[in-house]
PDB file of C-alpha atoms and ligand atoms in Angstrom:
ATOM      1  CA  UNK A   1       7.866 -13.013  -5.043  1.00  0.00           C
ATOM      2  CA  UNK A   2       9.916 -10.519  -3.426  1.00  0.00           C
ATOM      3  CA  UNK A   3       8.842  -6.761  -3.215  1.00  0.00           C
ATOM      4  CA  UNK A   4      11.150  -4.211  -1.332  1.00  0.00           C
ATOM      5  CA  UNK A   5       9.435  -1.645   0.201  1.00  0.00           C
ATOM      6  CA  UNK A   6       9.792   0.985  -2.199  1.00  0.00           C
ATOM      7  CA  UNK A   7       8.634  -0.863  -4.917  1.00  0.00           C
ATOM      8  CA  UNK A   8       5.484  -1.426  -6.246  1.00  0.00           C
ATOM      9  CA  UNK A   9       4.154  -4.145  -8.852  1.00  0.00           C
ATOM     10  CA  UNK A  10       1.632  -3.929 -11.438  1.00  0.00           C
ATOM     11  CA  UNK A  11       0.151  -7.097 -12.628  1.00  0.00           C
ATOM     12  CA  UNK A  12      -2.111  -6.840 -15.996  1.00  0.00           C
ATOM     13  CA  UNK A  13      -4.572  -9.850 -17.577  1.00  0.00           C
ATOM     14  CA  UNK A  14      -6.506 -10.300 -20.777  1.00  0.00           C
ATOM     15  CA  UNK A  15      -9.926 -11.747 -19.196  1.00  0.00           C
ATOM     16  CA  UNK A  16     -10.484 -13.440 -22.081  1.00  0.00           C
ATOM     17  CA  UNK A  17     -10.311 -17.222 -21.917  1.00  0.00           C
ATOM     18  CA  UNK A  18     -12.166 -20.301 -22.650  1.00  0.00           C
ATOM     19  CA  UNK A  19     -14.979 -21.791 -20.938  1.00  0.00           C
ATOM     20  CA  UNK A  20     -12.780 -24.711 -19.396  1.00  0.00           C
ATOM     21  CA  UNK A  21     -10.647 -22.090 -18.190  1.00  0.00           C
ATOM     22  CA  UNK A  22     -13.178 -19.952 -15.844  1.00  0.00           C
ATOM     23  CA  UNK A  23     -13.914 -22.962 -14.806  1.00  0.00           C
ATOM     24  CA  UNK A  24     -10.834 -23.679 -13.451  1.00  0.00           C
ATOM     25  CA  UNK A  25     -10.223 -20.160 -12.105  1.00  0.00           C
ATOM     26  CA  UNK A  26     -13.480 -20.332 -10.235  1.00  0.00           C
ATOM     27  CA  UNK A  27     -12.173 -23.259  -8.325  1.00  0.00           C
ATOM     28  CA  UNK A  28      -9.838 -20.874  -5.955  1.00  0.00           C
ATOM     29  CA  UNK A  29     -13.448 -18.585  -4.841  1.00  0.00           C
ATOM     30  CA  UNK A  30     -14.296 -18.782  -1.635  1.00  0.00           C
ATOM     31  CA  UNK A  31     -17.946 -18.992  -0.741  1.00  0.00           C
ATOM     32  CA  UNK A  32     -19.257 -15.669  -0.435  1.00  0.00           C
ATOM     33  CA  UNK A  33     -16.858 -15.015  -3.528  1.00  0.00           C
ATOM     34  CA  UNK A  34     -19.134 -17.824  -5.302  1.00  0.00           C
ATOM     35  CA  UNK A  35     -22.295 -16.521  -4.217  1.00  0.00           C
ATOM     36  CA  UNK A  36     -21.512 -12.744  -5.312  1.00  0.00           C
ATOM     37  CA  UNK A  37     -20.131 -13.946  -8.598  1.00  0.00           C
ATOM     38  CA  UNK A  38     -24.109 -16.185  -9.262  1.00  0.00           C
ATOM     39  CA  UNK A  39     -25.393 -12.537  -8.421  1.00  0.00           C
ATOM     40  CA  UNK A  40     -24.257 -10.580 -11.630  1.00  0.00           C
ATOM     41  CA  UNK A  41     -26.766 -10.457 -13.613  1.00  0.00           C
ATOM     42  CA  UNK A  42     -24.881 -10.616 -16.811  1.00  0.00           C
ATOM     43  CA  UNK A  43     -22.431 -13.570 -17.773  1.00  0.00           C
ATOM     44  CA  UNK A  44     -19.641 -11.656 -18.423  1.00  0.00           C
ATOM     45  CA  UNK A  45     -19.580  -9.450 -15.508  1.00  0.00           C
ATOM     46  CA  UNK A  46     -19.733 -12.811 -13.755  1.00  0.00           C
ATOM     47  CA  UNK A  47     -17.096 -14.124 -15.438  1.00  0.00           C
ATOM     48  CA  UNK A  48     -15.016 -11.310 -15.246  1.00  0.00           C
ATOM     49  CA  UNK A  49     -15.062 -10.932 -11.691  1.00  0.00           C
ATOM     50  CA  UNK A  50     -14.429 -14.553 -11.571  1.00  0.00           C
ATOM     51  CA  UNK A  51     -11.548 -14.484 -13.486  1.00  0.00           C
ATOM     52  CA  UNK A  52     -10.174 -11.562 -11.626  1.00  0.00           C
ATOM     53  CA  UNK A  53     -10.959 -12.612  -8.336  1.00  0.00           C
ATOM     54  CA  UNK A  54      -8.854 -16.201  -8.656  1.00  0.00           C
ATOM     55  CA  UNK A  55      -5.925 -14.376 -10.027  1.00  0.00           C
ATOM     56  CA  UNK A  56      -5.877 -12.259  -7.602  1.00  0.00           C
ATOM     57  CA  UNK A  57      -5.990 -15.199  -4.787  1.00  0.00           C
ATOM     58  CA  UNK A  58      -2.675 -16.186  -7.049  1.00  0.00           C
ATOM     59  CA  UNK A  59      -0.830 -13.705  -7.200  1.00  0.00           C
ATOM     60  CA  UNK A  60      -1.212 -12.432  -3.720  1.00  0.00           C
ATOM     61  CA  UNK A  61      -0.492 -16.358  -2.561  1.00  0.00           C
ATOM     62  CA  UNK A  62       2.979 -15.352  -4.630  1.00  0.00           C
ATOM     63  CA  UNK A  63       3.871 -12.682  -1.939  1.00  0.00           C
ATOM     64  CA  UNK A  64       2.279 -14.150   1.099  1.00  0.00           C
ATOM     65  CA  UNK A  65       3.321 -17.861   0.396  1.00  0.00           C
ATOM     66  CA  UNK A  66      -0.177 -18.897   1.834  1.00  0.00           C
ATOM     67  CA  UNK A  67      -2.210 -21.242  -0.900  1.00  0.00           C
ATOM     68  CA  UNK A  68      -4.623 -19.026  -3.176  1.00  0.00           C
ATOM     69  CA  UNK A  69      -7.577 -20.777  -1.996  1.00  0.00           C
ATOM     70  CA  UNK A  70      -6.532 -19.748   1.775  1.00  0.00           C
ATOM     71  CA  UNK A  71      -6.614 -16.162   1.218  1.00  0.00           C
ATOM     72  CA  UNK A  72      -8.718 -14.634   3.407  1.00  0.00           C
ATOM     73  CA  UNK A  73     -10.007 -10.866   2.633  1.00  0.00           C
ATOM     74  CA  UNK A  74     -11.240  -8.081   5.072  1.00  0.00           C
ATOM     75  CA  UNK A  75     -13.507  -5.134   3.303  1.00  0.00           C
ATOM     76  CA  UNK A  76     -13.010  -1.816   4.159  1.00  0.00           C
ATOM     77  CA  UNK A  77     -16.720   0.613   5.228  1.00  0.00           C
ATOM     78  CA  UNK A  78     -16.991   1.682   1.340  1.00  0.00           C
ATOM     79  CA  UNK A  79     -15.976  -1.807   0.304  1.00  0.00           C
ATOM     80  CA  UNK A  80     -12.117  -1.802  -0.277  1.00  0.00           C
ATOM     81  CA  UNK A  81     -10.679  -5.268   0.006  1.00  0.00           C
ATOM     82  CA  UNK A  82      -7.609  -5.859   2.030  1.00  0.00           C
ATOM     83  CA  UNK A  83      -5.561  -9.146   3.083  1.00  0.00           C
ATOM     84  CA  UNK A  84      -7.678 -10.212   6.450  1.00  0.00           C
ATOM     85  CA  UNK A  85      -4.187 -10.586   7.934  1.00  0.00           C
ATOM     86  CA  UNK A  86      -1.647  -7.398   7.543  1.00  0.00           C
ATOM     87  CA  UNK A  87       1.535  -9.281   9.145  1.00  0.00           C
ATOM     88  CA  UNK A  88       3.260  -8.500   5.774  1.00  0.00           C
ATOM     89  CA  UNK A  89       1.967  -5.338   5.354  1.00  0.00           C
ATOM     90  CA  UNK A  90       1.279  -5.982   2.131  1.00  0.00           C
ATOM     91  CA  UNK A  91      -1.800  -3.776   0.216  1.00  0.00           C
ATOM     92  CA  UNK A  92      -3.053  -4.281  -3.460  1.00  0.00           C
ATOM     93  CA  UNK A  93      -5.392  -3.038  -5.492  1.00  0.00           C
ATOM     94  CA  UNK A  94      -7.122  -3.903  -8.553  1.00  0.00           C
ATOM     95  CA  UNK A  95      -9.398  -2.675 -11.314  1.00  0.00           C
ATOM     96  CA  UNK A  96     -11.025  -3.724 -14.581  1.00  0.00           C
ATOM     97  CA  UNK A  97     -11.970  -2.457 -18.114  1.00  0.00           C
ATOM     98  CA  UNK A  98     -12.945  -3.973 -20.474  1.00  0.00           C
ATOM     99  CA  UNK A  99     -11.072  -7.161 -20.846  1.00  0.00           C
ATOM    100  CA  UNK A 100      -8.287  -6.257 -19.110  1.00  0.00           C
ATOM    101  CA  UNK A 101      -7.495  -6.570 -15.162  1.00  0.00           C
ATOM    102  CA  UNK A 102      -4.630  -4.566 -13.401  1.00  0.00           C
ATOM    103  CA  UNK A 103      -3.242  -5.453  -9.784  1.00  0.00           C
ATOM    104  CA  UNK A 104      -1.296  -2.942  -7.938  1.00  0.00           C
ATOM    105  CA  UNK A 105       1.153  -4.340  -4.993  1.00  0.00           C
ATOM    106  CA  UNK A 106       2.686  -2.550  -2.345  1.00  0.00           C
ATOM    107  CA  UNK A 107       3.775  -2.377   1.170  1.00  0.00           C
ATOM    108  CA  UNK A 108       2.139   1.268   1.757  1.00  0.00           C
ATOM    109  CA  UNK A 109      -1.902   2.010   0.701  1.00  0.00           C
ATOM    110  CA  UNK A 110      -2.849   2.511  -3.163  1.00  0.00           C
ATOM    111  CA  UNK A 111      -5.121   2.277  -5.277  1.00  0.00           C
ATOM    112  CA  UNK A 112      -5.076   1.371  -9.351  1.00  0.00           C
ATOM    113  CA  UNK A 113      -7.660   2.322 -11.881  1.00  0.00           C
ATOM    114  CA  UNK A 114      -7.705   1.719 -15.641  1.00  0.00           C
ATOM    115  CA  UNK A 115     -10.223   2.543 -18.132  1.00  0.00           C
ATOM    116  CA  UNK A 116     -10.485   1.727 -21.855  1.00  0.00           C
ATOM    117  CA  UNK A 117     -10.351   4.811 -24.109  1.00  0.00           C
ATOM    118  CA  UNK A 118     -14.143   4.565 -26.119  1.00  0.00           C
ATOM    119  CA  UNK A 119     -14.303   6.822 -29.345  1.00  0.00           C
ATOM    120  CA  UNK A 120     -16.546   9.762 -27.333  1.00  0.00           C
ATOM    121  CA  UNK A 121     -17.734  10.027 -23.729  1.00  0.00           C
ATOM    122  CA  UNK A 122     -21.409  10.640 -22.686  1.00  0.00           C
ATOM    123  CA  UNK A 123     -22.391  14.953 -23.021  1.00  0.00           C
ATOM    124  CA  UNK A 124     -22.324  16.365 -19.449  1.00  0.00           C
ATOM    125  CA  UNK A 125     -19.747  13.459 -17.423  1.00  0.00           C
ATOM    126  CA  UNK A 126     -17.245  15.705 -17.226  1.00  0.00           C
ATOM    127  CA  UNK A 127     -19.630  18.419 -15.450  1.00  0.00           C
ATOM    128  CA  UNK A 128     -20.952  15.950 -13.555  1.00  0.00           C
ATOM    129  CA  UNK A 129     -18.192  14.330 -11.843  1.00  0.00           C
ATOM    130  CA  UNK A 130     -15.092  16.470 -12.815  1.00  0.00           C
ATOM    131  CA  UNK A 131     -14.073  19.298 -11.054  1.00  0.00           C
ATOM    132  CA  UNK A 132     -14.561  23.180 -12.785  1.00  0.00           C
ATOM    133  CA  UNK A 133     -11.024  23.493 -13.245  1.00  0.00           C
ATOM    134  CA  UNK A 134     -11.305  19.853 -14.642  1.00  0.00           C
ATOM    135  CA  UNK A 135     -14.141  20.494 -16.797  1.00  0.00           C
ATOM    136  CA  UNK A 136     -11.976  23.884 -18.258  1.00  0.00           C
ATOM    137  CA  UNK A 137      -8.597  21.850 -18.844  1.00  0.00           C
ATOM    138  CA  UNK A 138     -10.515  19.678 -21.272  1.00  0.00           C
ATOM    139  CA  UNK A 139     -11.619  22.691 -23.009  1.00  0.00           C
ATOM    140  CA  UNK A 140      -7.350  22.637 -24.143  1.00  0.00           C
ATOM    141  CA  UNK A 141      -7.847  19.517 -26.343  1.00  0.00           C
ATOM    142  CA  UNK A 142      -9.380  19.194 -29.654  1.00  0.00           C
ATOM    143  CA  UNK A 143     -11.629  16.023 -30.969  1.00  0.00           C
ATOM    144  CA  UNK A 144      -9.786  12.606 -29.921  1.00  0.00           C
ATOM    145  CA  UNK A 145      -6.945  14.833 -27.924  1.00  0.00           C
ATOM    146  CA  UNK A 146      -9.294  15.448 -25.459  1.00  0.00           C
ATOM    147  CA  UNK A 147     -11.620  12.120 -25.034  1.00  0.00           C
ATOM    148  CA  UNK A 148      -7.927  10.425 -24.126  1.00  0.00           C
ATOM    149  CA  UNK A 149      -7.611  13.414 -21.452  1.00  0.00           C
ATOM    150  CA  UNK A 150     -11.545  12.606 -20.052  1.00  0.00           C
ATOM    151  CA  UNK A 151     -10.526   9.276 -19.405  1.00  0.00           C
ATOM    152  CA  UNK A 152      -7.014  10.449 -18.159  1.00  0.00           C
ATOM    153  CA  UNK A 153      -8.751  12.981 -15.886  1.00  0.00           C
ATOM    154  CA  UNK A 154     -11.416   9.903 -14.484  1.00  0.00           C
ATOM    155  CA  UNK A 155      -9.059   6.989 -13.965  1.00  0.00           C
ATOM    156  CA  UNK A 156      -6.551   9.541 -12.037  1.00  0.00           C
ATOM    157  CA  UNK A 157      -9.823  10.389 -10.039  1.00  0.00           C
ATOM    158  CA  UNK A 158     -10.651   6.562  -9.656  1.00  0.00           C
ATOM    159  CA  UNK A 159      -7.084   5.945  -8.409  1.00  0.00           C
ATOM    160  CA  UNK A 160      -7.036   8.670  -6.050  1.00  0.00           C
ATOM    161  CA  UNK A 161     -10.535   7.565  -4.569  1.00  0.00           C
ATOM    162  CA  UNK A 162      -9.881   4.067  -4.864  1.00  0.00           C
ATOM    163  CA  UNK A 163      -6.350   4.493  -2.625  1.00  0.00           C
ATOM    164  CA  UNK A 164      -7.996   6.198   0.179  1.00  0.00           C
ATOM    165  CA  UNK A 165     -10.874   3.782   0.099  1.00  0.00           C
ATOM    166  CA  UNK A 166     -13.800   5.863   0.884  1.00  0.00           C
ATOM    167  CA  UNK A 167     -15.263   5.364  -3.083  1.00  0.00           C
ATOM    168  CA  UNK A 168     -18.184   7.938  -3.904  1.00  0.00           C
ATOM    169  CA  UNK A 169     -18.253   8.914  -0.113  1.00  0.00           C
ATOM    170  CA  UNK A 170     -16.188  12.306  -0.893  1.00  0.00           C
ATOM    171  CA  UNK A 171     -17.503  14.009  -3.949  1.00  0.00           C
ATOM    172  CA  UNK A 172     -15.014  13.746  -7.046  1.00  0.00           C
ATOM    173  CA  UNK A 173     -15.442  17.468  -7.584  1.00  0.00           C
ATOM    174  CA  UNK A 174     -13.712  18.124  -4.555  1.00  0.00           C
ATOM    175  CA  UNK A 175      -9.870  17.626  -5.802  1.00  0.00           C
ATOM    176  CA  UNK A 176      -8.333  18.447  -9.566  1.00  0.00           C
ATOM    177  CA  UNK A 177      -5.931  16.371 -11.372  1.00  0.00           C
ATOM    178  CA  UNK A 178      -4.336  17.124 -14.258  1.00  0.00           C
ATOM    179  CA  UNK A 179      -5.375  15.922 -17.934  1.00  0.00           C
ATOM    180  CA  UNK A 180      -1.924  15.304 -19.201  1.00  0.00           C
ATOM    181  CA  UNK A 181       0.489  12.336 -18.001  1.00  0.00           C
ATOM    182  CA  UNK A 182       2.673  14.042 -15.520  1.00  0.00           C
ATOM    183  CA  UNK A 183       3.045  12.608 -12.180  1.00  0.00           C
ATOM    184  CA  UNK A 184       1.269  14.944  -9.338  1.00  0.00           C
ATOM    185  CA  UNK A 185       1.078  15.518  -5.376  1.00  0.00           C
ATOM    186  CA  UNK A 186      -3.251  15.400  -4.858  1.00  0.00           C
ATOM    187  CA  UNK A 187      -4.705  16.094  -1.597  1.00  0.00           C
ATOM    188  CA  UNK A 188      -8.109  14.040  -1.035  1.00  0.00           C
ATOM    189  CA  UNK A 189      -9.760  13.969   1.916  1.00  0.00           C
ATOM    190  CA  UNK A 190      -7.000  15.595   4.498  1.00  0.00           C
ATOM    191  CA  UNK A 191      -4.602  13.293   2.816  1.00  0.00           C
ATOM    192  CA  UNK A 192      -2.093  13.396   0.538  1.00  0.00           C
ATOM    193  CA  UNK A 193      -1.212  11.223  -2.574  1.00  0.00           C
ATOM    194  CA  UNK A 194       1.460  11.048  -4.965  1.00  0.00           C
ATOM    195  CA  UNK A 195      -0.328  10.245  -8.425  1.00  0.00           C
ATOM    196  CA  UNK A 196       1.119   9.154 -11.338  1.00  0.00           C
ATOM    197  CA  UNK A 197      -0.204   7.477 -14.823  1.00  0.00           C
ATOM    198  CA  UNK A 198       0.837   4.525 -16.109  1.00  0.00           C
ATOM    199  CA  UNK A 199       1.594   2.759 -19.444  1.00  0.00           C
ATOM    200  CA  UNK A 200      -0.198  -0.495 -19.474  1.00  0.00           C
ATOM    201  CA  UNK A 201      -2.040  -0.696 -23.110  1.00  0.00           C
ATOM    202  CA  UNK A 202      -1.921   2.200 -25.702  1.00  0.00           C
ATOM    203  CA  UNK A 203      -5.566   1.544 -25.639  1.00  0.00           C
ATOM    204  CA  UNK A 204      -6.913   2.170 -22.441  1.00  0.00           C
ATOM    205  CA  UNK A 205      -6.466   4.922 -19.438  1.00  0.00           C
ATOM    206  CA  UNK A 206      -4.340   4.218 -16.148  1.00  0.00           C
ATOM    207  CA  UNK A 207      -3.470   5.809 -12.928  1.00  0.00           C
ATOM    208  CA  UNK A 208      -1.503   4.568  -9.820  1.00  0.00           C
ATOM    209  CA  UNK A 209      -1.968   6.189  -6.366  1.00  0.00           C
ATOM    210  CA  UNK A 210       0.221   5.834  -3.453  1.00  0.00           C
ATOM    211  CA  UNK A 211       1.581   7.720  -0.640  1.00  0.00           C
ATOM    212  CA  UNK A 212       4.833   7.807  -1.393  1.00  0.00           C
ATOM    213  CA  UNK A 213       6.200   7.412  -4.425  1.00  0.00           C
ATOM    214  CA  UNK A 214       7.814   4.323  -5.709  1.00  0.00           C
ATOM    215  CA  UNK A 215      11.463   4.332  -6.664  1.00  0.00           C
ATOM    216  CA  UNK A 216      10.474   1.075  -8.669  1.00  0.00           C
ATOM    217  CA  UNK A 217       7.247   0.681 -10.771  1.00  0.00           C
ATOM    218  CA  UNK A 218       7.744  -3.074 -12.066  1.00  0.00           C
ATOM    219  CA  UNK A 219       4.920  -3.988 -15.004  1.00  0.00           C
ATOM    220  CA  UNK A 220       4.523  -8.279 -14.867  1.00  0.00           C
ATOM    221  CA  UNK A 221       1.715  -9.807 -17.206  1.00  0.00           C
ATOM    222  CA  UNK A 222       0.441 -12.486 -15.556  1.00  0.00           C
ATOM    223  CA  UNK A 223       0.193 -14.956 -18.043  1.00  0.00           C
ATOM    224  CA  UNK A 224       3.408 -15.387 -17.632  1.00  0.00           C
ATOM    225  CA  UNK A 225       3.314 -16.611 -14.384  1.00  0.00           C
ATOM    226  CA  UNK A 226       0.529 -18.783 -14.855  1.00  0.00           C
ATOM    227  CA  UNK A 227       0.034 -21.511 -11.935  1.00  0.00           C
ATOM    228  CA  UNK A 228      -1.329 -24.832 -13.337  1.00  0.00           C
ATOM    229  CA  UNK A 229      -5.139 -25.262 -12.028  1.00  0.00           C
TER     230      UNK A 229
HETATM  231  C1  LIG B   1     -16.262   0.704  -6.464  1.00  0.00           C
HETATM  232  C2  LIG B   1     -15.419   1.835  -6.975  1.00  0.00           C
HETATM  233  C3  LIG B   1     -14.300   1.962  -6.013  1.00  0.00           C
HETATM  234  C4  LIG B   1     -14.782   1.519  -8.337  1.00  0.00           C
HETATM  235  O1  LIG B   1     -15.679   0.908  -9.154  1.00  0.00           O
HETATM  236  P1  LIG B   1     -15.506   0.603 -10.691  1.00  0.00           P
HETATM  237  O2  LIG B   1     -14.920   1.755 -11.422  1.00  0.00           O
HETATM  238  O3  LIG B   1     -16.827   0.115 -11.103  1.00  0.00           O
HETATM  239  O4  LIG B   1     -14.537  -0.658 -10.743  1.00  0.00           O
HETATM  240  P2  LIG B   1     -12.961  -0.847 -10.863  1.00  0.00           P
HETATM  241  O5  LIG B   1     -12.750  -1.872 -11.882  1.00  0.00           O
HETATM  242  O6  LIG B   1     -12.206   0.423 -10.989  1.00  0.00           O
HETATM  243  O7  LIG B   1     -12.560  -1.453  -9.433  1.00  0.00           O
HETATM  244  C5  LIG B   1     -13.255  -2.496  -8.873  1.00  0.00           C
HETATM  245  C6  LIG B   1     -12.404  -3.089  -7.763  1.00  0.00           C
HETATM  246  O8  LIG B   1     -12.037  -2.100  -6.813  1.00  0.00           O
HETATM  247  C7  LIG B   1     -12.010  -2.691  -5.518  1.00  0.00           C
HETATM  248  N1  LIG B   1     -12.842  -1.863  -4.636  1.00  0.00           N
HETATM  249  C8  LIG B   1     -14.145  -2.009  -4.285  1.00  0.00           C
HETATM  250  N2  LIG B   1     -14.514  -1.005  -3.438  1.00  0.00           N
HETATM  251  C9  LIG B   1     -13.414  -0.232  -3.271  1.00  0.00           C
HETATM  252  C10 LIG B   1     -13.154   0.947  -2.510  1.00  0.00           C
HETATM  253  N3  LIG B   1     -14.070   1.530  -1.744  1.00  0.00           N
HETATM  254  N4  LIG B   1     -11.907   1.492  -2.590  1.00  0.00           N
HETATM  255  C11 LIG B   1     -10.942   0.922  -3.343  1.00  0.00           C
HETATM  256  N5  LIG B   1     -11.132  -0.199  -4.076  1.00  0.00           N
HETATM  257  C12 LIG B   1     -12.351  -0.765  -4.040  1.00  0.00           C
HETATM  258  C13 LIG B   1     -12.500  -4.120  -5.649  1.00  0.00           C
HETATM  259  O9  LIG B   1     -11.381  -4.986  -5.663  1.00  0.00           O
HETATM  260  C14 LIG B   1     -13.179  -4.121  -6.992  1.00  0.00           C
HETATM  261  O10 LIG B   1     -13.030  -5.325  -7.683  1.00  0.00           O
HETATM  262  P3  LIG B   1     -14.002  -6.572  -7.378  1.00  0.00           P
HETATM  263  O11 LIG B   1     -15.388  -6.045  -7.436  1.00  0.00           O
HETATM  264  O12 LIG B   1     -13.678  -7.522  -8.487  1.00  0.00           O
HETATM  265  O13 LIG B   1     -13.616  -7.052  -6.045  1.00  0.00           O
HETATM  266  C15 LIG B   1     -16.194   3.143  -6.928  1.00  0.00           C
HETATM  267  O14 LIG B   1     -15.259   4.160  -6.854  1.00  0.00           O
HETATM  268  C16 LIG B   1     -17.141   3.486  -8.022  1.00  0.00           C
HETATM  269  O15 LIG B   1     -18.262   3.069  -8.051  1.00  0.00           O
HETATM  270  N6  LIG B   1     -16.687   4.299  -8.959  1.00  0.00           N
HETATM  271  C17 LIG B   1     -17.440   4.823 -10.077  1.00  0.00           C
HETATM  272  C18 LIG B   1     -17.302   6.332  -9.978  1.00  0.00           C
HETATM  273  C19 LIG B   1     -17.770   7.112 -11.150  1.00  0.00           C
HETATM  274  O16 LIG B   1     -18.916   7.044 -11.550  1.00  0.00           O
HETATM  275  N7  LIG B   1     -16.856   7.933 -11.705  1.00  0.00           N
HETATM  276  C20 LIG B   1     -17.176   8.790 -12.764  1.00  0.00           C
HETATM  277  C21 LIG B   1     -16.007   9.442 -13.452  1.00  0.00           C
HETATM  278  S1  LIG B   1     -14.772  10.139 -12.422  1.00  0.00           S
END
């Protein structure tokens, strides 16, 4: 798969699929992938990370041209996985909600987050994790207008977090996005990224984070692409 270096790919999945099926995805896991996957506590979670896990090991083998089941990862100090081996300079990125999975590729750091738009968020999130100016934007919308810009406001937060790797490290209240989809310049952290939302499912949230912006976004489904198991 060939990805110039001002490009960047998103890859989406429906996680839903037959027994057989996770079956066969969960033949690509490494080990430790294995063993993390026996440690979720619910079936689902453990099938969902599964599921996500062995497509990820096939759609990175797509750029790398080393077999899925040879992928080897390297995790970051809050967790972020990366290719163990950056020859390529290749970076990705993934998320789930729901029963969807999204992959971001690159060859510069990013990070991807999608959530799936519920009919009301919990009372107080937004004070919680958003910042004031955050928490006052919402104040714009009325009824379902503004539960799609809470989980606007928290997946461009997730994105922007999830990009620079350092997850809860840095509080969430320390940076303000925006609550409409409009592509913004965020500083997080001393750094800055260019932030823009994406249109994966009508249904659901998503944000893209990079540090410099793409001149292509290309959208691939992955079932599609499909590699016989
Ligand atoms: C781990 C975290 C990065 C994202 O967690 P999440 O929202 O539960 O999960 P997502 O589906 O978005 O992303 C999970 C994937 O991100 C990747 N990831 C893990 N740690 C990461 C990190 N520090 N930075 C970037 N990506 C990371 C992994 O690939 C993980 O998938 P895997 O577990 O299948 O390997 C972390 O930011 C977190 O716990 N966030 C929740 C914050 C919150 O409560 N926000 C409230 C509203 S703003």
């Amino acid at each position: 798969m060939h990805l110039d270096n001002d490009e960047i790919h998103i890859w989406s999945m429906s996680l839903i699929c037959t027994a057989e099926q996770a079956q066969a995805y969960a033949k690509l896991l490494s080990t430790d992938e294995t063993a993390r996957a026996e440690r979720f506590r619910f079936p689902e979670h453990r099938r969902h990370f599964t599921i996500a896990r062995s497509v990820l090991r096939q759609i990175l083998s797509m750029y790398t041209e080393i077999a899925p089941e040879k992928i080897n990862f390297s995790y970051g100090e809050h967790g972020k996985p990366a290719l163990a081996s950056l020859t390529k300079h290749l970076y990705f990125n993934l998320a789930h909600s729901d029963d969807l999975v999204v992959y971001a590729i690159a060859h510069q750091p990013i990070g991807i987050d999608i959530e799936k738009i519920k009919a009301s968020y919990e009372q107080g999130l937004p004070e919680r994790f958003f910042s004031p100016q955050e928490c006052e934007s919402l104040k714009c919308f009325t009824d379902t207008k503004r539960v799609s810009a809470f989980y606007r406001i928290w997946a461009k937060k997730e994105a922007i977090i999830k990009a620079s790797g350092k997850g809860l490290a840095t509080s969430l209240a320390s940076f303000t996005v925006s609550p409409d989809n409009i592509e913004e310049k965020i500083c997080f952290a001393q750094e800055t990224w260019h932030l823009q939302p994406l249109s994966i499912d009508p249904a659901f949230a998503a944000a893209l984070a990079s540090q410099h912006p793409a001149k292509n976004l290309l959208y691939y489904n992955f079932k599609d692409y499909t590699i016989k198991l």
